[in-house]
């Protein structure tokens, strides 16, 4: 699983996981994610790849899958 706490701790994306987790059942655009993190879409996309090795939408999908797995268990 993605360890956002560890990977984001020293980055400008530490608020991303909690922000996304509060919206897992909603439609969330990359533009909305970028705005919430105070970045342009391009910078946000680049930072996600640098910090997490994934695109913003891949991160969102992974968090949704992890939530679904947890609910099934």
PDB file of N, CA, C and O in Angstrom:
ATOM      1  N   UNK A   1       0.821  -1.208   0.000  1.00  0.00           N
ATOM      2  CA  UNK A   1       0.000   0.000   0.000  1.00  0.00           C
ATOM      3  C   UNK A   1       0.854   1.256   0.000  1.00  0.00           C
ATOM      4  O   UNK A   1       1.991   1.234   0.454  1.00  0.00           O
ATOM      5  N   UNK A   2       0.298   2.323  -0.480  1.00  0.00           N
ATOM      6  CA  UNK A   2       1.009   3.591  -0.453  1.00  0.00           C
ATOM      7  C   UNK A   2       1.165   4.032   0.987  1.00  0.00           C
ATOM      8  O   UNK A   2       0.207   4.004   1.740  1.00  0.00           O
ATOM      9  N   UNK A   3       2.351   4.430   1.359  1.00  0.00           N
ATOM     10  CA  UNK A   3       2.559   4.939   2.706  1.00  0.00           C
ATOM     11  C   UNK A   3       2.711   6.450   2.608  1.00  0.00           C
ATOM     12  O   UNK A   3       3.813   6.975   2.557  1.00  0.00           O
ATOM     13  N   UNK A   4       1.587   7.135   2.557  1.00  0.00           N
ATOM     14  CA  UNK A   4       1.603   8.581   2.397  1.00  0.00           C
ATOM     15  C   UNK A   4       2.289   9.269   3.558  1.00  0.00           C
ATOM     16  O   UNK A   4       2.960  10.267   3.377  1.00  0.00           O
ATOM     17  N   UNK A   5       2.087   8.759   4.763  1.00  0.00           N
ATOM     18  CA  UNK A   5       2.690   9.389   5.935  1.00  0.00           C
ATOM     19  C   UNK A   5       4.199   9.485   5.748  1.00  0.00           C
ATOM     20  O   UNK A   5       4.796  10.527   5.958  1.00  0.00           O
ATOM     21  N   UNK A   6       4.793   8.373   5.372  1.00  0.00           N
ATOM     22  CA  UNK A   6       6.240   8.312   5.221  1.00  0.00           C
ATOM     23  C   UNK A   6       6.740   9.108   4.015  1.00  0.00           C
ATOM     24  O   UNK A   6       7.648   9.910   4.121  1.00  0.00           O
ATOM     25  N   UNK A   7       6.112   8.899   2.864  1.00  0.00           N
ATOM     26  CA  UNK A   7       6.576   9.540   1.633  1.00  0.00           C
ATOM     27  C   UNK A   7       6.289  11.036   1.603  1.00  0.00           C
ATOM     28  O   UNK A   7       7.033  11.799   1.013  1.00  0.00           O
ATOM     29  N   UNK A   8       5.194  11.449   2.212  1.00  0.00           N
ATOM     30  CA  UNK A   8       4.796  12.850   2.130  1.00  0.00           C
ATOM     31  C   UNK A   8       5.255  13.678   3.322  1.00  0.00           C
ATOM     32  O   UNK A   8       5.159  14.900   3.298  1.00  0.00           O
ATOM     33  N   UNK A   9       5.772  13.035   4.361  1.00  0.00           N
ATOM     34  CA  UNK A   9       6.101  13.726   5.610  1.00  0.00           C
ATOM     35  C   UNK A   9       6.959  14.977   5.404  1.00  0.00           C
ATOM     36  O   UNK A   9       6.682  16.015   5.996  1.00  0.00           O
ATOM     37  N   UNK A  10       7.958  14.874   4.575  1.00  0.00           N
ATOM     38  CA  UNK A  10       8.863  16.012   4.387  1.00  0.00           C
ATOM     39  C   UNK A  10       8.559  16.770   3.102  1.00  0.00           C
ATOM     40  O   UNK A  10       9.376  17.568   2.653  1.00  0.00           O
ATOM     41  N   UNK A  11       7.394  16.523   2.517  1.00  0.00           N
ATOM     42  CA  UNK A  11       7.087  17.194   1.255  1.00  0.00           C
ATOM     43  C   UNK A  11       5.928  18.161   1.416  1.00  0.00           C
ATOM     44  O   UNK A  11       5.304  18.243   2.461  1.00  0.00           O
ATOM     45  N   UNK A  12       5.651  18.862   0.335  1.00  0.00           N
ATOM     46  CA  UNK A  12       4.533  19.803   0.318  1.00  0.00           C
ATOM     47  C   UNK A  12       3.202  19.098   0.040  1.00  0.00           C
ATOM     48  O   UNK A  12       2.177  19.741  -0.091  1.00  0.00           O
ATOM     49  N   UNK A  13       3.206  17.764   0.006  1.00  0.00           N
ATOM     50  CA  UNK A  13       1.992  17.001  -0.269  1.00  0.00           C
ATOM     51  C   UNK A  13       1.476  16.242   0.955  1.00  0.00           C
ATOM     52  O   UNK A  13       0.644  15.353   0.824  1.00  0.00           O
ATOM     53  N   UNK A  14       1.926  16.599   2.152  1.00  0.00           N
ATOM     54  CA  UNK A  14       1.508  15.855   3.344  1.00  0.00           C
ATOM     55  C   UNK A  14       0.009  15.939   3.609  1.00  0.00           C
ATOM     56  O   UNK A  14      -0.552  15.054   4.232  1.00  0.00           O
ATOM     57  N   UNK A  15      -0.667  16.956   3.102  1.00  0.00           N
ATOM     58  CA  UNK A  15      -2.115  17.091   3.313  1.00  0.00           C
ATOM     59  C   UNK A  15      -2.942  16.370   2.237  1.00  0.00           C
ATOM     60  O   UNK A  15      -4.156  16.320   2.339  1.00  0.00           O
ATOM     61  N   UNK A  16      -2.276  15.799   1.237  1.00  0.00           N
ATOM     62  CA  UNK A  16      -3.006  15.180   0.134  1.00  0.00           C
ATOM     63  C   UNK A  16      -3.822  13.972   0.568  1.00  0.00           C
ATOM     64  O   UNK A  16      -5.011  13.882   0.258  1.00  0.00           O
ATOM     65  N   UNK A  17      -3.230  13.019   1.260  1.00  0.00           N
ATOM     66  CA  UNK A  17      -3.951  11.804   1.644  1.00  0.00           C
ATOM     67  C   UNK A  17      -5.183  12.114   2.485  1.00  0.00           C
ATOM     68  O   UNK A  17      -6.275  11.631   2.162  1.00  0.00           O
ATOM     69  N   UNK A  18      -5.075  12.915   3.541  1.00  0.00           N
ATOM     70  CA  UNK A  18      -6.285  13.213   4.318  1.00  0.00           C
ATOM     71  C   UNK A  18      -7.352  13.931   3.479  1.00  0.00           C
ATOM     72  O   UNK A  18      -8.544  13.652   3.621  1.00  0.00           O
ATOM     73  N   UNK A  19      -6.916  14.817   2.606  1.00  0.00           N
ATOM     74  CA  UNK A  19      -7.864  15.546   1.756  1.00  0.00           C
ATOM     75  C   UNK A  19      -8.596  14.572   0.833  1.00  0.00           C
ATOM     76  O   UNK A  19      -9.805  14.642   0.684  1.00  0.00           O
ATOM     77  N   UNK A  20      -7.849  13.654   0.216  1.00  0.00           N
ATOM     78  CA  UNK A  20      -8.464  12.684  -0.682  1.00  0.00           C
ATOM     79  C   UNK A  20      -9.338  11.694   0.081  1.00  0.00           C
ATOM     80  O   UNK A  20     -10.430  11.349  -0.376  1.00  0.00           O
ATOM     81  N   UNK A  21      -8.872  11.226   1.229  1.00  0.00           N
ATOM     82  CA  UNK A  21      -9.632  10.240   1.998  1.00  0.00           C
ATOM     83  C   UNK A  21     -10.996  10.782   2.420  1.00  0.00           C
ATOM     84  O   UNK A  21     -11.957  10.025   2.529  1.00  0.00           O
ATOM     85  N   UNK A  22     -11.091  12.070   2.615  1.00  0.00           N
ATOM     86  CA  UNK A  22     -12.373  12.686   2.969  1.00  0.00           C
ATOM     87  C   UNK A  22     -13.309  12.781   1.766  1.00  0.00           C
ATOM     88  O   UNK A  22     -14.487  13.079   1.925  1.00  0.00           O
ATOM     89  N   UNK A  23     -12.793  12.502   0.571  1.00  0.00           N
ATOM     90  CA  UNK A  23     -13.577  12.655  -0.655  1.00  0.00           C
ATOM     91  C   UNK A  23     -13.581  11.410  -1.541  1.00  0.00           C
ATOM     92  O   UNK A  23     -13.820  11.496  -2.730  1.00  0.00           O
ATOM     93  N   UNK A  24     -13.300  10.257  -0.981  1.00  0.00           N
ATOM     94  CA  UNK A  24     -13.175   9.040  -1.787  1.00  0.00           C
ATOM     95  C   UNK A  24     -14.451   8.666  -2.531  1.00  0.00           C
ATOM     96  O   UNK A  24     -14.392   8.017  -3.569  1.00  0.00           O
ATOM     97  N   UNK A  25     -15.596   9.060  -2.031  1.00  0.00           N
ATOM     98  CA  UNK A  25     -16.861   8.709  -2.692  1.00  0.00           C
ATOM     99  C   UNK A  25     -17.341   9.796  -3.649  1.00  0.00           C
ATOM    100  O   UNK A  25     -18.379   9.645  -4.269  1.00  0.00           O
ATOM    101  N   UNK A  26     -16.583  10.865  -3.759  1.00  0.00           N
ATOM    102  CA  UNK A  26     -16.964  11.985  -4.619  1.00  0.00           C
ATOM    103  C   UNK A  26     -16.136  11.985  -5.900  1.00  0.00           C
ATOM    104  O   UNK A  26     -15.076  11.375  -5.964  1.00  0.00           O
ATOM    105  N   UNK A  27     -16.629  12.711  -6.881  1.00  0.00           N
ATOM    106  CA  UNK A  27     -15.815  12.960  -8.077  1.00  0.00           C
ATOM    107  C   UNK A  27     -14.759  13.984  -7.697  1.00  0.00           C
ATOM    108  O   UNK A  27     -15.089  15.048  -7.179  1.00  0.00           O
ATOM    109  N   UNK A  28     -13.511  13.656  -7.970  1.00  0.00           N
ATOM    110  CA  UNK A  28     -12.418  14.568  -7.631  1.00  0.00           C
ATOM    111  C   UNK A  28     -11.545  14.728  -8.864  1.00  0.00           C
ATOM    112  O   UNK A  28     -11.047  13.749  -9.411  1.00  0.00           O
ATOM    113  N   UNK A  29     -11.358  15.958  -9.298  1.00  0.00           N
ATOM    114  CA  UNK A  29     -10.523  16.215 -10.472  1.00  0.00           C
ATOM    115  C   UNK A  29      -9.093  16.546 -10.038  1.00  0.00           C
ATOM    116  O   UNK A  29      -8.847  16.928  -8.892  1.00  0.00           O
ATOM    117  N   UNK A  30      -8.194  16.401 -10.967  1.00  0.00           N
ATOM    118  CA  UNK A  30      -6.810  16.782 -10.701  1.00  0.00           C
ATOM    119  C   UNK A  30      -6.745  18.277 -10.408  1.00  0.00           C
ATOM    120  O   UNK A  30      -5.993  18.713  -9.536  1.00  0.00           O
ATOM    121  N   UNK A  31      -7.568  19.051 -11.090  1.00  0.00           N
ATOM    122  CA  UNK A  31      -7.596  20.499 -10.854  1.00  0.00           C
ATOM    123  C   UNK A  31      -7.995  20.798  -9.410  1.00  0.00           C
ATOM    124  O   UNK A  31      -7.395  21.661  -8.759  1.00  0.00           O
ATOM    125  N   UNK A  32      -8.985  20.071  -8.882  1.00  0.00           N
ATOM    126  CA  UNK A  32      -9.414  20.278  -7.498  1.00  0.00           C
ATOM    127  C   UNK A  32      -8.322  19.865  -6.520  1.00  0.00           C
ATOM    128  O   UNK A  32      -8.088  20.544  -5.511  1.00  0.00           O
ATOM    129  N   UNK A  33      -7.648  18.746  -6.817  1.00  0.00           N
ATOM    130  CA  UNK A  33      -6.542  18.304  -5.957  1.00  0.00           C
ATOM    131  C   UNK A  33      -5.438  19.355  -5.939  1.00  0.00           C
ATOM    132  O   UNK A  33      -4.918  19.706  -4.876  1.00  0.00           O
ATOM    133  N   UNK A  34      -5.070  19.836  -7.114  1.00  0.00           N
ATOM    134  CA  UNK A  34      -4.001  20.824  -7.225  1.00  0.00           C
ATOM    135  C   UNK A  34      -4.363  22.103  -6.472  1.00  0.00           C
ATOM    136  O   UNK A  34      -3.527  22.647  -5.734  1.00  0.00           O
ATOM    137  N   UNK A  35      -5.598  22.541  -6.639  1.00  0.00           N
ATOM    138  CA  UNK A  35      -6.032  23.754  -5.944  1.00  0.00           C
ATOM    139  C   UNK A  35      -5.971  23.567  -4.425  1.00  0.00           C
ATOM    140  O   UNK A  35      -5.520  24.445  -3.702  1.00  0.00           O
ATOM    141  N   UNK A  36      -6.404  22.407  -3.955  1.00  0.00           N
ATOM    142  CA  UNK A  36      -6.381  22.132  -2.516  1.00  0.00           C
ATOM    143  C   UNK A  36      -4.953  22.117  -1.970  1.00  0.00           C
ATOM    144  O   UNK A  36      -4.719  22.474  -0.808  1.00  0.00           O
ATOM    145  N   UNK A  37      -3.997  21.720  -2.802  1.00  0.00           N
ATOM    146  CA  UNK A  37      -2.597  21.688  -2.376  1.00  0.00           C
ATOM    147  C   UNK A  37      -1.872  22.996  -2.675  1.00  0.00           C
ATOM    148  O   UNK A  37      -0.679  23.139  -2.405  1.00  0.00           O
ATOM    149  N   UNK A  38      -2.593  23.954  -3.264  1.00  0.00           N
ATOM    150  CA  UNK A  38      -2.017  25.265  -3.540  1.00  0.00           C
ATOM    151  C   UNK A  38      -1.001  25.275  -4.666  1.00  0.00           C
ATOM    152  O   UNK A  38      -0.022  26.019  -4.618  1.00  0.00           O
ATOM    153  N   UNK A  39      -1.247  24.440  -5.681  1.00  0.00           N
ATOM    154  CA  UNK A  39      -0.313  24.337  -6.805  1.00  0.00           C
ATOM    155  C   UNK A  39      -1.068  24.425  -8.122  1.00  0.00           C
ATOM    156  O   UNK A  39      -2.265  24.188  -8.173  1.00  0.00           O
ATOM    157  N   UNK A  40      -0.313  24.691  -9.176  1.00  0.00           N
ATOM    158  CA  UNK A  40      -0.892  24.580 -10.513  1.00  0.00           C
ATOM    159  C   UNK A  40      -1.032  23.091 -10.817  1.00  0.00           C
ATOM    160  O   UNK A  40      -0.370  22.252 -10.195  1.00  0.00           O
ATOM    161  N   UNK A  41      -1.890  22.751 -11.768  1.00  0.00           N
ATOM    162  CA  UNK A  41      -2.070  21.341 -12.129  1.00  0.00           C
ATOM    163  C   UNK A  41      -0.760  20.706 -12.579  1.00  0.00           C
ATOM    164  O   UNK A  41      -0.451  19.579 -12.192  1.00  0.00           O
ATOM    165  N   UNK A  42      -0.022  21.432 -13.378  1.00  0.00           N
ATOM    166  CA  UNK A  42       1.231  20.894 -13.905  1.00  0.00           C
ATOM    167  C   UNK A  42       2.232  20.617 -12.785  1.00  0.00           C
ATOM    168  O   UNK A  42       2.853  19.551 -12.739  1.00  0.00           O
ATOM    169  N   UNK A  43       2.391  21.568 -11.890  1.00  0.00           N
ATOM    170  CA  UNK A  43       3.315  21.381 -10.766  1.00  0.00           C
ATOM    171  C   UNK A  43       2.846  20.251  -9.859  1.00  0.00           C
ATOM    172  O   UNK A  43       3.632  19.406  -9.428  1.00  0.00           O
ATOM    173  N   UNK A  44       1.547  20.205  -9.589  1.00  0.00           N
ATOM    174  CA  UNK A  44       0.988  19.163  -8.734  1.00  0.00           C
ATOM    175  C   UNK A  44       1.244  17.783  -9.333  1.00  0.00           C
ATOM    176  O   UNK A  44       1.670  16.860  -8.646  1.00  0.00           O
ATOM    177  N   UNK A  45       0.981  17.639 -10.624  1.00  0.00           N
ATOM    178  CA  UNK A  45       1.206  16.362 -11.309  1.00  0.00           C
ATOM    179  C   UNK A  45       2.677  15.953 -11.187  1.00  0.00           C
ATOM    180  O   UNK A  45       2.990  14.809 -10.851  1.00  0.00           O
ATOM    181  N   UNK A  46       3.556  16.899 -11.442  1.00  0.00           N
ATOM    182  CA  UNK A  46       4.997  16.627 -11.363  1.00  0.00           C
ATOM    183  C   UNK A  46       5.399  16.217  -9.951  1.00  0.00           C
ATOM    184  O   UNK A  46       6.168  15.280  -9.750  1.00  0.00           O
ATOM    185  N   UNK A  47       4.887  16.918  -8.939  1.00  0.00           N
ATOM    186  CA  UNK A  47       5.235  16.622  -7.537  1.00  0.00           C
ATOM    187  C   UNK A  47       4.723  15.246  -7.112  1.00  0.00           C
ATOM    188  O   UNK A  47       5.396  14.528  -6.386  1.00  0.00           O
ATOM    189  N   UNK A  48       3.532  14.868  -7.568  1.00  0.00           N
ATOM    190  CA  UNK A  48       3.002  13.534  -7.237  1.00  0.00           C
ATOM    191  C   UNK A  48       3.911  12.442  -7.783  1.00  0.00           C
ATOM    192  O   UNK A  48       4.202  11.460  -7.095  1.00  0.00           O
ATOM    193  N   UNK A  49       4.370  12.627  -9.003  1.00  0.00           N
ATOM    194  CA  UNK A  49       5.267  11.638  -9.594  1.00  0.00           C
ATOM    195  C   UNK A  49       6.601  11.621  -8.854  1.00  0.00           C
ATOM    196  O   UNK A  49       7.144  10.551  -8.574  1.00  0.00           O
ATOM    197  N   UNK A  50       7.115  12.778  -8.492  1.00  0.00           N
ATOM    198  CA  UNK A  50       8.383  12.846  -7.754  1.00  0.00           C
ATOM    199  C   UNK A  50       8.276  12.189  -6.380  1.00  0.00           C
ATOM    200  O   UNK A  50       9.160  11.431  -5.985  1.00  0.00           O
ATOM    201  N   UNK A  51       7.222  12.499  -5.641  1.00  0.00           N
ATOM    202  CA  UNK A  51       7.085  12.034  -4.263  1.00  0.00           C
ATOM    203  C   UNK A  51       6.558  10.605  -4.176  1.00  0.00           C
ATOM    204  O   UNK A  51       7.075   9.791  -3.421  1.00  0.00           O
ATOM    205  N   UNK A  52       5.505  10.296  -4.946  1.00  0.00           N
ATOM    206  CA  UNK A  52       4.840   9.008  -4.825  1.00  0.00           C
ATOM    207  C   UNK A  52       5.125   8.039  -5.967  1.00  0.00           C
ATOM    208  O   UNK A  52       4.765   6.874  -5.889  1.00  0.00           O
ATOM    209  N   UNK A  53       5.696   8.539  -7.060  1.00  0.00           N
ATOM    210  CA  UNK A  53       5.953   7.679  -8.208  1.00  0.00           C
ATOM    211  C   UNK A  53       4.685   7.322  -8.964  1.00  0.00           C
ATOM    212  O   UNK A  53       4.665   6.347  -9.704  1.00  0.00           O
ATOM    213  N   UNK A  54       3.612   8.114  -8.759  1.00  0.00           N
ATOM    214  CA  UNK A  54       2.334   7.858  -9.416  1.00  0.00           C
ATOM    215  C   UNK A  54       1.670   9.169  -9.787  1.00  0.00           C
ATOM    216  O   UNK A  54       1.919  10.193  -9.162  1.00  0.00           O
ATOM    217  N   UNK A  55       0.780   9.088 -10.764  1.00  0.00           N
ATOM    218  CA  UNK A  55       0.001  10.266 -11.145  1.00  0.00           C
ATOM    219  C   UNK A  55      -1.057  10.531 -10.071  1.00  0.00           C
ATOM    220  O   UNK A  55      -1.403   9.628  -9.299  1.00  0.00           O
ATOM    221  N   UNK A  56      -1.602  11.732 -10.033  1.00  0.00           N
ATOM    222  CA  UNK A  56      -2.642  12.035  -9.053  1.00  0.00           C
ATOM    223  C   UNK A  56      -3.853  11.104  -9.145  1.00  0.00           C
ATOM    224  O   UNK A  56      -4.367  10.638  -8.120  1.00  0.00           O
ATOM    225  N   UNK A  57      -4.307  10.793 -10.350  1.00  0.00           N
ATOM    226  CA  UNK A  57      -5.463   9.908 -10.486  1.00  0.00           C
ATOM    227  C   UNK A  57      -5.138   8.476 -10.063  1.00  0.00           C
ATOM    228  O   UNK A  57      -5.990   7.782  -9.504  1.00  0.00           O
ATOM    229  N   UNK A  58      -3.911   8.039 -10.290  1.00  0.00           N
ATOM    230  CA  UNK A  58      -3.503   6.704  -9.835  1.00  0.00           C
ATOM    231  C   UNK A  58      -3.490   6.652  -8.299  1.00  0.00           C
ATOM    232  O   UNK A  58      -3.873   5.642  -7.709  1.00  0.00           O
ATOM    233  N   UNK A  59      -3.075   7.727  -7.675  1.00  0.00           N
ATOM    234  CA  UNK A  59      -3.081   7.805  -6.215  1.00  0.00           C
ATOM    235  C   UNK A  59      -4.510   7.713  -5.696  1.00  0.00           C
ATOM    236  O   UNK A  59      -4.803   6.948  -4.765  1.00  0.00           O
ATOM    237  N   UNK A  60      -5.411   8.458  -6.303  1.00  0.00           N
ATOM    238  CA  UNK A  60      -6.809   8.437  -5.893  1.00  0.00           C
ATOM    239  C   UNK A  60      -7.402   7.034  -6.071  1.00  0.00           C
ATOM    240  O   UNK A  60      -8.069   6.513  -5.173  1.00  0.00           O
ATOM    241  N   UNK A  61      -7.142   6.411  -7.187  1.00  0.00           N
ATOM    242  CA  UNK A  61      -7.652   5.067  -7.442  1.00  0.00           C
ATOM    243  C   UNK A  61      -7.100   4.076  -6.420  1.00  0.00           C
ATOM    244  O   UNK A  61      -7.830   3.232  -5.903  1.00  0.00           O
ATOM    245  N   UNK A  62      -5.832   4.189  -6.114  1.00  0.00           N
ATOM    246  CA  UNK A  62      -5.207   3.284  -5.143  1.00  0.00           C
ATOM    247  C   UNK A  62      -5.836   3.455  -3.766  1.00  0.00           C
ATOM    248  O   UNK A  62      -6.122   2.473  -3.079  1.00  0.00           O
ATOM    249  N   UNK A  63      -6.074   4.700  -3.353  1.00  0.00           N
ATOM    250  CA  UNK A  63      -6.719   4.944  -2.060  1.00  0.00           C
ATOM    251  C   UNK A  63      -8.135   4.377  -2.038  1.00  0.00           C
ATOM    252  O   UNK A  63      -8.565   3.814  -1.024  1.00  0.00           O
ATOM    253  N   UNK A  64      -8.859   4.520  -3.129  1.00  0.00           N
ATOM    254  CA  UNK A  64     -10.214   3.962  -3.202  1.00  0.00           C
ATOM    255  C   UNK A  64     -10.186   2.444  -3.095  1.00  0.00           C
ATOM    256  O   UNK A  64     -11.017   1.838  -2.418  1.00  0.00           O
ATOM    257  N   UNK A  65      -9.242   1.811  -3.774  1.00  0.00           N
ATOM    258  CA  UNK A  65      -9.123   0.350  -3.695  1.00  0.00           C
ATOM    259  C   UNK A  65      -8.753  -0.104  -2.287  1.00  0.00           C
ATOM    260  O   UNK A  65      -9.283  -1.108  -1.791  1.00  0.00           O
ATOM    261  N   UNK A  66      -7.850   0.613  -1.642  1.00  0.00           N
ATOM    262  CA  UNK A  66      -7.473   0.267  -0.281  1.00  0.00           C
ATOM    263  C   UNK A  66      -8.660   0.407   0.673  1.00  0.00           C
ATOM    264  O   UNK A  66      -8.851  -0.437   1.551  1.00  0.00           O
ATOM    265  N   UNK A  67      -9.483   1.445   0.496  1.00  0.00           N
ATOM    266  CA  UNK A  67     -10.674   1.613   1.322  1.00  0.00           C
ATOM    267  C   UNK A  67     -11.645   0.469   1.079  1.00  0.00           C
ATOM    268  O   UNK A  67     -12.214  -0.085   2.011  1.00  0.00           O
ATOM    269  N   UNK A  68     -11.852   0.094  -0.183  1.00  0.00           N
ATOM    270  CA  UNK A  68     -12.775  -0.997  -0.511  1.00  0.00           C
ATOM    271  C   UNK A  68     -12.291  -2.308   0.113  1.00  0.00           C
ATOM    272  O   UNK A  68     -13.087  -3.058   0.692  1.00  0.00           O
ATOM    273  N   UNK A  69     -10.986  -2.566   0.038  1.00  0.00           N
ATOM    274  CA  UNK A  69     -10.426  -3.779   0.652  1.00  0.00           C
ATOM    275  C   UNK A  69     -10.666  -3.799   2.153  1.00  0.00           C
ATOM    276  O   UNK A  69     -11.047  -4.814   2.725  1.00  0.00           O
ATOM    277  N   UNK A  70     -10.432  -2.653   2.784  1.00  0.00           N
ATOM    278  CA  UNK A  70     -10.625  -2.556   4.229  1.00  0.00           C
ATOM    279  C   UNK A  70     -12.087  -2.792   4.607  1.00  0.00           C
ATOM    280  O   UNK A  70     -12.384  -3.472   5.599  1.00  0.00           O
ATOM    281  N   UNK A  71     -13.011  -2.275   3.814  1.00  0.00           N
ATOM    282  CA  UNK A  71     -14.431  -2.473   4.097  1.00  0.00           C
ATOM    283  C   UNK A  71     -14.844  -3.932   3.891  1.00  0.00           C
ATOM    284  O   UNK A  71     -15.691  -4.440   4.625  1.00  0.00           O
ATOM    285  N   UNK A  72     -14.236  -4.594   2.933  1.00  0.00           N
ATOM    286  CA  UNK A  72     -14.556  -6.002   2.692  1.00  0.00           C
ATOM    287  C   UNK A  72     -14.019  -6.903   3.793  1.00  0.00           C
ATOM    288  O   UNK A  72     -14.607  -7.954   4.088  1.00  0.00           O
ATOM    289  N   UNK A  73     -12.925  -6.507   4.386  1.00  0.00           N
ATOM    290  CA  UNK A  73     -12.335  -7.317   5.465  1.00  0.00           C
ATOM    291  C   UNK A  73     -13.159  -7.144   6.693  1.00  0.00           C
ATOM    292  O   UNK A  73     -13.460  -7.916   7.484  1.00  0.00           O
TER     293      UNK A  73
END
